[in-house]
């Protein structure tokens, strides 16, 4: 076993928009790709161009696709806690390949997780995620970091678009 430590950068956006409006804006620009559709695209494609064309059909206008949603608020209500929070797993295999080609170990960090939640302290809608390049820095691969920073920028644009805020943190 090996173990290392690295510095994580977390970004948090605070929106003046209500929780529902941020969720609606987010879901409007992020496409959906479920497991069955991904497997179908893999099976039906005989080459890179065909695979890419099939995947592009699932992209939202942001260039991202939603793979999974955990509505924490829904299940927390069943255990007596009131919260509004949804965690999304988003990404795009066409973006991931730009990083995986440099080091397949970065597959641990893509797709990425985004949490949209109503903060108990300030009552405002927050959108947070861990910056991908900070998660991948420990791999020590400069080409990978260049590609990961492009993903960082793409995530920042998405967050700013749906929240109307720029990053803090």
Short mmCIF file of C-alpha atoms in Angstrom, two decimals:
data_model
loop_
_atom_site.label_atom_id
_atom_site.label_comp_id
_atom_site.label_asym_id
_atom_site.label_seq_id
_atom_site.Cartn_x
_atom_site.Cartn_y
_atom_site.Cartn_z
CA UNK A 1 0.00 0.00 0.00
CA UNK A 2 1.10 3.54 -0.67
CA UNK A 3 -0.30 6.75 0.72
CA UNK A 4 0.27 10.35 -0.19
CA UNK A 5 -1.10 13.73 0.77
CA UNK A 6 -2.11 16.55 -1.50
CA UNK A 7 -3.85 19.89 -1.25
CA UNK A 8 -7.49 19.94 -2.25
CA UNK A 9 -9.08 23.09 -3.63
CA UNK A 10 -12.83 23.37 -3.10
CA UNK A 11 -14.94 25.97 -4.90
CA UNK A 12 -18.18 27.25 -3.49
CA UNK A 13 -20.58 29.53 -5.35
CA UNK A 14 -23.32 31.39 -3.49
CA UNK A 15 -26.38 32.28 -5.51
CA UNK A 16 -28.94 34.99 -4.99
CA UNK A 17 -31.34 32.69 -6.83
CA UNK A 18 -33.64 30.25 -5.03
CA UNK A 19 -32.64 26.57 -4.78
CA UNK A 20 -35.27 25.48 -7.31
CA UNK A 21 -34.10 28.08 -9.85
CA UNK A 22 -30.48 26.94 -9.59
CA UNK A 23 -31.51 23.28 -9.94
CA UNK A 24 -33.66 24.14 -12.96
CA UNK A 25 -30.87 26.16 -14.60
CA UNK A 26 -28.35 23.39 -13.92
CA UNK A 27 -30.53 20.62 -15.31
CA UNK A 28 -31.38 22.74 -18.37
CA UNK A 29 -27.73 22.90 -19.49
CA UNK A 30 -26.48 19.46 -18.41
CA UNK A 31 -27.48 16.51 -20.58
CA UNK A 32 -28.15 12.98 -19.33
CA UNK A 33 -26.24 9.80 -20.12
CA UNK A 34 -27.35 6.67 -18.30
CA UNK A 35 -25.43 3.39 -18.17
CA UNK A 36 -27.55 1.69 -20.82
CA UNK A 37 -27.08 4.56 -23.28
CA UNK A 38 -23.33 4.62 -22.70
CA UNK A 39 -23.08 0.86 -23.25
CA UNK A 40 -25.18 1.17 -26.40
CA UNK A 41 -22.86 3.91 -27.71
CA UNK A 42 -19.83 1.69 -27.02
CA UNK A 43 -21.39 -1.37 -28.65
CA UNK A 44 -22.83 0.44 -31.66
CA UNK A 45 -19.65 2.37 -32.47
CA UNK A 46 -16.97 0.83 -34.65
CA UNK A 47 -14.61 3.79 -34.52
CA UNK A 48 -13.78 6.97 -32.61
CA UNK A 49 -15.82 9.23 -34.88
CA UNK A 50 -18.94 7.12 -34.49
CA UNK A 51 -18.54 6.94 -30.73
CA UNK A 52 -17.98 10.69 -30.49
CA UNK A 53 -21.07 11.43 -32.61
CA UNK A 54 -23.24 9.18 -30.45
CA UNK A 55 -21.99 10.79 -27.24
CA UNK A 56 -22.45 14.35 -28.51
CA UNK A 57 -26.18 13.63 -28.71
CA UNK A 58 -26.25 13.35 -24.90
CA UNK A 59 -24.36 16.57 -24.14
CA UNK A 60 -26.14 19.54 -22.67
CA UNK A 61 -25.29 23.04 -23.87
CA UNK A 62 -22.64 23.15 -21.11
CA UNK A 63 -20.84 20.19 -22.67
CA UNK A 64 -21.59 18.08 -19.59
CA UNK A 65 -23.74 15.02 -19.04
CA UNK A 66 -25.40 13.89 -15.83
CA UNK A 67 -24.63 10.29 -14.86
CA UNK A 68 -26.23 10.15 -11.42
CA UNK A 69 -28.25 12.30 -9.01
CA UNK A 70 -28.57 11.76 -5.26
CA UNK A 71 -31.43 13.83 -3.86
CA UNK A 72 -30.17 14.03 -0.29
CA UNK A 73 -33.10 16.22 0.70
CA UNK A 74 -35.61 13.53 -0.26
CA UNK A 75 -34.07 10.77 1.81
CA UNK A 76 -33.12 13.04 4.72
CA UNK A 77 -36.81 13.94 5.06
CA UNK A 78 -37.50 10.25 5.71
CA UNK A 79 -35.15 10.28 8.70
CA UNK A 80 -36.48 13.47 10.22
CA UNK A 81 -34.06 16.03 8.81
CA UNK A 82 -35.06 18.95 6.68
CA UNK A 83 -32.56 19.78 3.97
CA UNK A 84 -32.48 20.75 0.34
CA UNK A 85 -29.50 19.19 -1.37
CA UNK A 86 -28.75 17.33 -4.58
CA UNK A 87 -25.45 15.78 -5.50
CA UNK A 88 -24.81 15.33 -9.21
CA UNK A 89 -22.16 13.19 -10.86
CA UNK A 90 -21.41 14.95 -14.14
CA UNK A 91 -18.81 14.74 -16.84
CA UNK A 92 -18.26 13.82 -20.44
CA UNK A 93 -16.24 10.85 -21.70
CA UNK A 94 -14.99 13.06 -24.54
CA UNK A 95 -13.51 15.45 -21.97
CA UNK A 96 -12.26 12.63 -19.74
CA UNK A 97 -10.27 11.13 -22.60
CA UNK A 98 -8.16 14.29 -22.79
CA UNK A 99 -6.90 13.46 -19.30
CA UNK A 100 -7.03 9.66 -19.27
CA UNK A 101 -4.63 9.54 -22.21
CA UNK A 102 -1.97 11.01 -19.90
CA UNK A 103 -2.70 8.89 -16.82
CA UNK A 104 -5.53 6.42 -16.36
CA UNK A 105 -5.25 6.89 -12.56
CA UNK A 106 -7.10 10.18 -12.94
CA UNK A 107 -10.18 8.09 -13.63
CA UNK A 108 -10.67 8.17 -9.87
CA UNK A 109 -11.62 11.85 -10.17
CA UNK A 110 -13.84 11.92 -13.25
CA UNK A 111 -16.71 12.20 -13.58
CA UNK A 112 -16.90 14.95 -10.98
CA UNK A 113 -19.35 15.50 -8.14
CA UNK A 114 -21.28 18.76 -7.77
CA UNK A 115 -23.42 19.54 -4.73
CA UNK A 116 -26.25 22.07 -4.97
CA UNK A 117 -27.73 22.79 -1.57
CA UNK A 118 -29.52 25.32 0.56
CA UNK A 119 -27.13 26.42 3.28
CA UNK A 120 -28.61 26.21 6.78
CA UNK A 121 -26.66 29.22 8.00
CA UNK A 122 -27.43 31.79 5.34
CA UNK A 123 -30.47 30.20 3.64
CA UNK A 124 -28.88 30.78 0.24
CA UNK A 125 -28.35 28.27 -2.51
CA UNK A 126 -24.75 27.08 -2.77
CA UNK A 127 -23.04 25.08 -5.49
CA UNK A 128 -19.80 23.38 -4.55
CA UNK A 129 -17.25 21.00 -6.03
CA UNK A 130 -13.66 19.92 -5.60
CA UNK A 131 -11.45 21.39 -8.33
CA UNK A 132 -10.37 18.48 -10.55
CA UNK A 133 -6.82 19.70 -11.18
CA UNK A 134 -6.22 19.90 -7.42
CA UNK A 135 -7.28 16.26 -7.08
CA UNK A 136 -4.98 15.22 -9.91
CA UNK A 137 -1.93 17.27 -8.94
CA UNK A 138 -0.60 14.43 -6.79
CA UNK A 139 -0.02 12.39 -9.94
CA UNK A 140 2.79 14.77 -10.95
CA UNK A 141 1.91 14.74 -14.65
CA UNK A 142 2.09 18.22 -16.21
CA UNK A 143 0.28 17.21 -19.43
CA UNK A 144 -2.54 15.82 -17.32
CA UNK A 145 -2.72 19.03 -15.30
CA UNK A 146 -2.98 21.14 -18.45
CA UNK A 147 -5.97 19.05 -19.57
CA UNK A 148 -7.48 19.06 -16.06
CA UNK A 149 -7.29 22.85 -15.86
CA UNK A 150 -9.47 23.02 -18.96
CA UNK A 151 -12.03 20.94 -17.06
CA UNK A 152 -11.64 23.32 -14.09
CA UNK A 153 -12.48 26.25 -16.36
CA UNK A 154 -15.45 24.47 -17.90
CA UNK A 155 -16.86 23.65 -14.45
CA UNK A 156 -16.36 27.25 -13.31
CA UNK A 157 -18.28 28.55 -16.33
CA UNK A 158 -21.12 26.13 -15.61
CA UNK A 159 -21.27 27.11 -11.93
CA UNK A 160 -21.18 30.83 -12.71
CA UNK A 161 -23.88 30.43 -15.35
CA UNK A 162 -26.35 28.59 -13.12
CA UNK A 163 -25.69 30.52 -9.89
CA UNK A 164 -24.92 34.00 -11.19
CA UNK A 165 -21.90 34.09 -8.85
CA UNK A 166 -18.16 33.85 -9.27
CA UNK A 167 -16.06 31.47 -7.17
CA UNK A 168 -14.97 32.09 -3.66
CA UNK A 169 -12.76 29.72 -1.77
#
